[in-house]
């Protein structure tokens, strides 16, 4: 893994072996000012973008050639050659025109799909905070150059190789490079040049993650010059993997091709056997095959999914994979954390609870009145990593710790003096498993004060004494129970609780969490976000369960859950301690079912989160899960939809997730799910429509062949219909807004096929009715209007064309109104209908085209027949929706 020393392009001596002043000298940068814009420009030219992968951009020619590779083109080309060979030049050229039109349409749809995919890559880029020209700005990590001064915080992903300038308690997870799974502590001093990578503790490497602490560092190498670059070579980003939906569409396509070929062969064979013209029958066979092959399905699905991603981004949800859109629509359970997702994450200390003087409201008591309060406030300030802004309100760091600083300031403690009075020598970071944090601060007498803060349950467990008016007294069992009772009481009010404890030691070695003296409890309020309750209500209506999985305690969790309207299912919250080893449970045991039906889990450790997700998944649910910390990453990956917070979340969590919420709002998840449902429905509707149109064409020709009448629709007419009447309404269906009631239905089952049995029955039924109408027109034309075969065929052709157009209104779901539904409110549908009607008039009245299509303008009576016969399938469809047995699964 360690590279030979001489490969770094910048330095005579490796940057970790130099003092930081020398490193900055070589890179010609002042760390307080950063690079100037001129330097940045020059270096960007010299070193190129800071990237390991190049996004493959698909060129226009490639997309064009791709169109010609399709089986449809092969079929059409065969038909054209056949026509020329037989001297049927008009038909031959017409088919060539069809090939051109088909290619052009295919080209533009695919181009659009490809370009929107490329735009998506841009959404998912990682940013980095740098100091340039004296200002701290956020830039795209790809724009980093050697010499850039990077500002680092816990949870960041390192995007280039960096030499540390200064740091505070910085630790990083370098497992991606070294395989070492424990975080490594960092420092700023030079180390020997031959130190192996894992030991270079003044460096931070691209691809690793900062687990905690903060600092500044200078970029020493970027892109392929980084250690990570050395082990990966410049690869072109592979095309996005096919989404499950696209795969299923492909499979559907293949099945249809087989069925169609069989039918086409049958039609051709029986036609020839019945004495029809060879060329006419072969051409018909090919036209039918072309009609039934759903070539455009996967592409249109891609366009619809990509459009969904764009819409979601507009609503503050960044989704980074097409397949996530599809999965979102099937989400059955949202596992959410509490702080910041359901609550504001704006904390205020509401009170201190001490031994002598319980319940202290800060404004009334000054700490001069009370030595225990002073101690509590000091612990809150010393055992703290946040800092307050000087001028404005607020500060940087954990909102809980900011609240403690604000409380201390309000009580009159001069918080800026404390750190120099009691310098911090060691810190035991807050750990979500231990739920406590400790610092060792040096006192004047040379001893150390250990300050501990953490979850009351955890702290009480490791206290043996209690502070009462400045005196240390043993902590009796009875006292302990009283403290626990108080904690519970306050928790029930939805307050977030902390306990403070101290001890004095003479060495900084040893376990901080034993033999402590309890000072008291602190209650903090963190009100629920106002948008959460309505959003949870929407989830419940939509059959989506909301489950709270929190690190906080049971009473607080239950109280907040109740106030935001989470349905507790008549069950108490389960404490993490009481969770059995989930991995070892039988899936249908009572224990599993109990867990499955519980809605609040408190004091849950990161690994238990993972187990809970797995349990829900094994129960057949699609699970979405929110998280923000570094240790949430595994659970975010494991969930079907990992959701990270854009503002509060760490980059590590964002990287591990499928969706990032720019506004951190729970309600955004719900709108994304709604969008996912709409899109999936649109895609199914689009396929359903296209299938019923295509099957009707096949059926019309097959039936006519069986009955032995003239062909009600000629080969070129079939091709015309496929290019005109089906395509535009189908595309319009694919981009509809969705139904009003879509969030009032249960989520679809993940196994539900795109087209189920009922849809196939529906398709066959619609196709059958359309076929009857078309044959009816032909019959009326020949028998009652006594038209020539050509003229009668015009009637049946137009009947089919218009029947397909009106059929689009059959695509509404049965529970929506006839006049007001997702179809009638979709302006694209109306535009498509207008366009197609126009094109059909062109086909009838523009000489060259009508000649080629062998269409003769019908009389007024003829048009009357066309209109009446083409409306029949619409009427039957609507009557069926109103009164027939419910077949349509489409609406789910
Ligand atoms: P959620 O997981 O829903 O966001 P949470 O933030 O309460 O909830 P954790 O961050 O795991 O979950 O915190 C668990 C408990 O640890 C808190 O209830 C609090 O008592 C304690 N705690 C949280 N942050 C700190 C901290 N910085 N120092 C000491 N104790 C803390």
Tab-separated table of C-alpha atoms in Angstrom, residues 443-726:
chain	number	residue	atom	x	y	z
A	443	UNK	CA	-6.446	22.222	38.254
A	444	UNK	CA	-4.015	24.656	39.860
A	445	UNK	CA	-3.004	22.117	42.493
A	446	UNK	CA	-1.805	19.722	39.792
A	447	UNK	CA	-4.736	17.349	40.110
A	448	UNK	CA	-7.278	16.796	37.387
A	449	UNK	CA	-10.979	17.324	37.398
A	450	UNK	CA	-12.895	14.742	35.400
A	451	UNK	CA	-16.134	16.290	34.092
A	452	UNK	CA	-18.742	13.903	32.773
A	453	UNK	CA	-22.023	14.562	31.045
A	454	UNK	CA	-24.342	12.085	29.456
A	455	UNK	CA	-27.641	10.258	29.442
A	456	UNK	CA	-28.984	10.176	33.033
A	457	UNK	CA	-29.381	6.385	33.123
A	458	UNK	CA	-25.797	5.866	32.027
A	459	UNK	CA	-24.341	8.495	34.371
A	460	UNK	CA	-26.332	7.342	37.406
A	461	UNK	CA	-25.033	3.825	36.875
A	462	UNK	CA	-21.442	4.979	37.342
A	463	UNK	CA	-21.952	7.395	40.242
A	464	UNK	CA	-21.249	6.312	43.786
A	465	UNK	CA	-21.753	9.643	45.510
A	466	UNK	CA	-23.729	12.824	45.127
A	467	UNK	CA	-22.931	16.506	45.656
A	468	UNK	CA	-25.127	18.171	48.251
A	469	UNK	CA	-24.402	21.861	48.819
A	470	UNK	CA	-20.724	21.438	48.050
A	471	UNK	CA	-20.353	18.272	50.078
A	472	UNK	CA	-19.804	14.805	48.661
A	473	UNK	CA	-22.246	12.334	50.169
A	474	UNK	CA	-22.799	8.659	49.404
A	475	UNK	CA	-25.485	8.008	46.807
A	476	UNK	CA	-28.046	5.814	48.544
A	477	UNK	CA	-30.330	3.414	46.721
A	478	UNK	CA	-33.268	5.576	47.727
A	479	UNK	CA	-31.627	8.705	46.282
A	480	UNK	CA	-30.863	6.905	43.095
A	481	UNK	CA	-34.508	5.919	42.725
A	482	UNK	CA	-35.576	9.492	43.326
A	483	UNK	CA	-33.243	10.758	40.649
A	484	UNK	CA	-34.522	8.132	38.252
A	485	UNK	CA	-38.087	9.081	39.060
A	486	UNK	CA	-37.342	12.762	38.448
A	487	UNK	CA	-35.644	11.947	35.169
A	488	UNK	CA	-38.665	9.946	34.079
A	489	UNK	CA	-41.076	12.676	35.033
A	490	UNK	CA	-39.213	15.320	33.057
A	491	UNK	CA	-38.728	12.933	30.161
A	492	UNK	CA	-42.472	12.390	29.978
A	493	UNK	CA	-42.812	16.076	29.255
A	494	UNK	CA	-40.717	15.520	26.153
A	495	UNK	CA	-37.609	17.115	27.648
A	496	UNK	CA	-34.196	15.908	26.651
A	497	UNK	CA	-32.254	14.951	29.763
A	498	UNK	CA	-28.617	15.023	30.704
A	499	UNK	CA	-26.839	14.220	33.957
A	500	UNK	CA	-23.599	15.877	35.145
A	501	UNK	CA	-20.959	14.276	37.343
A	502	UNK	CA	-17.387	14.970	38.446
A	503	UNK	CA	-14.457	13.473	40.274
A	504	UNK	CA	-10.918	14.517	41.060
A	505	UNK	CA	-7.995	12.266	40.080
A	506	UNK	CA	-4.230	12.592	40.045
A	507	UNK	CA	-3.567	10.967	36.690
A	508	UNK	CA	-5.215	11.220	33.298
A	509	UNK	CA	-4.992	7.478	32.781
A	510	UNK	CA	-7.854	5.228	33.736
A	511	UNK	CA	-11.568	4.894	33.197
A	512	UNK	CA	-13.498	8.157	33.644
A	513	UNK	CA	-16.799	6.354	34.042
A	514	UNK	CA	-16.522	4.980	37.594
A	515	UNK	CA	-16.716	6.293	41.136
A	516	UNK	CA	-18.230	9.584	40.022
A	517	UNK	CA	-20.041	12.200	42.077
A	518	UNK	CA	-23.422	13.148	40.657
A	519	UNK	CA	-24.127	16.879	40.495
A	520	UNK	CA	-27.613	16.792	39.083
A	521	UNK	CA	-29.807	16.714	36.019
A	522	UNK	CA	-30.275	19.234	33.251
A	523	UNK	CA	-33.422	19.394	31.164
A	524	UNK	CA	-33.412	20.762	27.642
A	525	UNK	CA	-36.376	21.435	25.428
A	526	UNK	CA	-36.286	20.635	21.752
A	527	UNK	CA	-39.736	21.296	20.327
A	528	UNK	CA	-41.226	19.123	17.564
A	529	UNK	CA	-41.063	20.649	14.086
A	530	UNK	CA	-44.353	22.056	12.993
A	531	UNK	CA	-44.377	20.285	9.612
A	532	UNK	CA	-43.949	16.840	11.137
A	533	UNK	CA	-47.416	16.156	12.476
A	534	UNK	CA	-49.259	16.732	9.190
A	535	UNK	CA	-46.590	14.739	7.349
A	536	UNK	CA	-46.985	11.777	9.692
A	537	UNK	CA	-50.728	11.991	9.247
A	538	UNK	CA	-50.233	11.776	5.500
A	539	UNK	CA	-48.032	8.715	5.973
A	540	UNK	CA	-50.723	7.001	7.985
A	541	UNK	CA	-53.287	7.682	5.312
A	542	UNK	CA	-50.890	6.334	2.745
A	543	UNK	CA	-50.448	3.096	4.680
A	544	UNK	CA	-46.851	3.941	5.554
A	545	UNK	CA	-45.733	3.243	9.097
A	546	UNK	CA	-43.484	5.706	10.884
A	547	UNK	CA	-41.148	4.149	13.408
A	548	UNK	CA	-38.969	6.233	15.700
A	549	UNK	CA	-35.561	4.772	16.430
A	550	UNK	CA	-33.722	7.080	18.776
A	551	UNK	CA	-30.715	7.222	21.031
A	552	UNK	CA	-32.727	9.229	23.537
A	553	UNK	CA	-34.509	7.803	26.546
A	554	UNK	CA	-37.856	6.070	26.574
A	555	UNK	CA	-39.984	8.697	28.330
A	556	UNK	CA	-38.739	11.536	26.120
A	557	UNK	CA	-39.070	9.425	22.991
A	558	UNK	CA	-42.632	8.397	23.809
A	559	UNK	CA	-43.643	11.921	24.639
A	560	UNK	CA	-42.262	13.350	21.402
A	561	UNK	CA	-43.716	10.417	19.426
A	562	UNK	CA	-47.112	11.176	20.844
A	563	UNK	CA	-46.884	14.889	20.223
A	564	UNK	CA	-46.065	14.366	16.543
A	565	UNK	CA	-48.828	11.793	16.142
A	566	UNK	CA	-46.875	8.571	15.660
A	567	UNK	CA	-49.271	5.660	16.028
A	568	UNK	CA	-47.956	3.697	18.999
A	569	UNK	CA	-50.069	0.645	18.190
A	570	UNK	CA	-50.976	0.455	21.904
A	571	UNK	CA	-47.447	-0.539	22.678
A	572	UNK	CA	-44.822	0.992	24.883
A	573	UNK	CA	-41.468	1.968	23.483
A	574	UNK	CA	-38.877	-0.789	23.559
A	575	UNK	CA	-35.625	0.124	25.278
A	576	UNK	CA	-32.495	-0.868	23.390
A	577	UNK	CA	-31.389	-2.833	26.437
A	578	UNK	CA	-34.495	-5.021	26.166
A	579	UNK	CA	-34.077	-5.794	22.507
A	580	UNK	CA	-33.118	-9.433	22.041
A	581	UNK	CA	-30.445	-10.496	19.600
A	582	UNK	CA	-32.574	-9.900	16.546
A	583	UNK	CA	-30.364	-11.782	14.134
A	584	UNK	CA	-31.049	-15.000	16.062
A	585	UNK	CA	-34.856	-14.678	16.048
A	586	UNK	CA	-37.296	-16.787	14.071
A	587	UNK	CA	-39.200	-14.554	11.663
A	588	UNK	CA	-42.664	-15.567	12.820
A	589	UNK	CA	-42.018	-15.855	16.547
A	590	UNK	CA	-44.188	-13.764	18.921
A	591	UNK	CA	-41.087	-11.824	19.940
A	592	UNK	CA	-40.383	-10.807	16.365
A	593	UNK	CA	-43.983	-9.794	15.848
A	594	UNK	CA	-43.917	-7.709	18.998
A	595	UNK	CA	-40.867	-5.838	17.747
A	596	UNK	CA	-42.341	-5.575	14.275
A	597	UNK	CA	-45.460	-3.855	15.556
A	598	UNK	CA	-43.684	-1.476	17.938
A	599	UNK	CA	-43.337	2.114	16.783
A	600	UNK	CA	-40.828	3.636	19.193
A	601	UNK	CA	-37.397	2.304	20.087
A	602	UNK	CA	-35.344	4.169	22.647
A	603	UNK	CA	-31.660	4.050	23.615
A	604	UNK	CA	-30.917	2.105	20.487
A	605	UNK	CA	-27.301	1.560	19.518
A	606	UNK	CA	-26.136	1.982	15.919
A	607	UNK	CA	-25.776	-1.776	15.465
A	608	UNK	CA	-29.287	-2.371	16.753
A	609	UNK	CA	-30.566	0.073	14.157
A	610	UNK	CA	-29.095	-2.200	11.546
A	611	UNK	CA	-30.807	-5.244	13.052
A	612	UNK	CA	-34.179	-3.499	13.198
A	613	UNK	CA	-33.981	-2.561	9.545
A	614	UNK	CA	-33.173	-6.128	8.669
A	615	UNK	CA	-36.153	-7.376	10.648
A	616	UNK	CA	-38.526	-5.027	8.849
A	617	UNK	CA	-37.053	-6.019	5.520
A	618	UNK	CA	-37.426	-9.705	6.255
A	619	UNK	CA	-41.062	-8.993	7.002
A	620	UNK	CA	-41.359	-7.915	3.384
A	621	UNK	CA	-41.242	-4.160	3.882
A	622	UNK	CA	-39.382	-1.575	1.868
A	623	UNK	CA	-37.629	0.433	4.556
A	624	UNK	CA	-36.568	4.061	4.435
A	625	UNK	CA	-34.283	5.213	7.216
A	626	UNK	CA	-32.964	8.588	8.278
A	627	UNK	CA	-29.588	9.210	9.860
A	628	UNK	CA	-26.993	11.905	10.254
A	629	UNK	CA	-23.929	10.671	12.103
A	630	UNK	CA	-20.842	8.794	10.970
A	631	UNK	CA	-22.041	5.712	12.820
A	632	UNK	CA	-25.394	5.770	11.027
A	633	UNK	CA	-23.663	5.017	7.713
A	634	UNK	CA	-24.018	1.204	7.840
A	635	UNK	CA	-27.741	1.444	8.604
A	636	UNK	CA	-28.229	4.017	5.845
A	637	UNK	CA	-26.609	1.653	3.386
A	638	UNK	CA	-28.620	-1.295	4.620
A	639	UNK	CA	-31.987	0.446	4.309
A	640	UNK	CA	-33.698	0.302	0.928
A	641	UNK	CA	-33.716	4.083	0.994
A	642	UNK	CA	-31.080	5.677	3.199
A	643	UNK	CA	-31.954	9.298	3.907
A	644	UNK	CA	-29.365	11.799	5.108
A	645	UNK	CA	-29.852	15.364	6.179
A	646	UNK	CA	-28.344	18.023	3.947
A	647	UNK	CA	-27.792	20.646	6.620
A	648	UNK	CA	-27.222	18.669	9.779
A	649	UNK	CA	-25.930	15.413	8.342
A	650	UNK	CA	-22.281	14.549	7.946
A	651	UNK	CA	-20.800	14.001	4.514
A	652	UNK	CA	-20.177	10.394	5.502
A	653	UNK	CA	-23.892	9.874	6.109
A	654	UNK	CA	-24.729	11.680	2.892
A	655	UNK	CA	-22.362	9.510	0.928
A	656	UNK	CA	-23.910	6.346	2.357
A	657	UNK	CA	-27.452	7.422	1.600
A	658	UNK	CA	-29.722	7.265	-1.431
A	659	UNK	CA	-31.460	10.526	-0.759
A	660	UNK	CA	-30.338	13.786	0.844
A	661	UNK	CA	-32.885	16.193	2.277
A	662	UNK	CA	-31.701	19.727	1.612
A	663	UNK	CA	-34.111	21.174	4.159
A	664	UNK	CA	-33.732	18.360	6.730
A	665	UNK	CA	-37.529	18.173	6.890
A	666	UNK	CA	-39.459	14.998	7.496
A	667	UNK	CA	-42.256	16.266	5.277
A	668	UNK	CA	-39.842	16.245	2.331
A	669	UNK	CA	-39.524	12.463	2.660
A	670	UNK	CA	-43.263	12.162	2.325
A	671	UNK	CA	-43.437	14.304	-0.800
A	672	UNK	CA	-40.602	12.277	-2.309
A	673	UNK	CA	-42.529	9.083	-1.627
A	674	UNK	CA	-45.584	10.597	-3.228
A	675	UNK	CA	-43.551	11.534	-6.274
A	676	UNK	CA	-42.152	7.997	-6.416
A	677	UNK	CA	-45.661	6.590	-6.414
A	678	UNK	CA	-46.824	8.975	-9.109
A	679	UNK	CA	-43.953	8.065	-11.368
A	680	UNK	CA	-44.349	4.351	-10.976
A	681	UNK	CA	-48.054	4.693	-11.698
A	682	UNK	CA	-47.380	6.808	-14.748
A	683	UNK	CA	-44.991	4.249	-16.123
A	684	UNK	CA	-47.504	1.462	-15.615
A	685	UNK	CA	-50.269	3.530	-17.126
A	686	UNK	CA	-48.119	4.301	-20.116
A	687	UNK	CA	-47.319	0.632	-20.647
A	688	UNK	CA	-50.910	-0.396	-20.109
A	689	UNK	CA	-52.071	2.035	-22.736
A	690	UNK	CA	-49.414	1.171	-25.263
A	691	UNK	CA	-50.017	-2.527	-24.796
A	692	UNK	CA	-53.764	-2.259	-25.306
A	693	UNK	CA	-53.212	-0.259	-28.494
A	694	UNK	CA	-50.663	-2.660	-29.875
A	695	UNK	CA	-52.589	-5.762	-28.974
A	696	UNK	CA	-55.664	-4.266	-30.632
A	697	UNK	CA	-53.724	-3.898	-33.904
A	698	UNK	CA	-52.547	-7.496	-33.746
A	699	UNK	CA	-56.045	-8.664	-32.889
A	700	UNK	CA	-57.705	-6.715	-35.689
A	701	UNK	CA	-55.480	-8.306	-38.298
A	702	UNK	CA	-55.615	-11.776	-36.744
A	703	UNK	CA	-59.422	-11.726	-36.483
A	704	UNK	CA	-59.832	-10.484	-40.022
A	705	UNK	CA	-57.594	-13.284	-41.199
A	706	UNK	CA	-59.608	-15.849	-39.281
A	707	UNK	CA	-62.955	-14.521	-40.528
A	708	UNK	CA	-61.499	-14.222	-43.973
A	709	UNK	CA	-62.485	-10.611	-44.748
A	710	UNK	CA	-60.306	-7.943	-46.304
A	711	UNK	CA	-57.507	-6.626	-44.093
A	712	UNK	CA	-59.149	-3.777	-42.105
A	713	UNK	CA	-55.811	-2.026	-41.814
A	714	UNK	CA	-52.913	-2.038	-44.214
A	715	UNK	CA	-49.255	-2.505	-43.297
A	716	UNK	CA	-48.223	1.116	-43.818
A	717	UNK	CA	-51.264	2.246	-41.894
A	718	UNK	CA	-50.156	0.075	-38.971
A	719	UNK	CA	-46.749	1.720	-39.072
A	720	UNK	CA	-48.353	5.147	-39.240
A	721	UNK	CA	-50.493	4.397	-36.181
A	722	UNK	CA	-47.492	3.266	-34.240
A	723	UNK	CA	-45.576	6.357	-35.049
A	724	UNK	CA	-48.451	8.729	-34.563
A	725	UNK	CA	-51.435	7.716	-32.539
A	726	UNK	CA	-49.821	5.610	-29.833
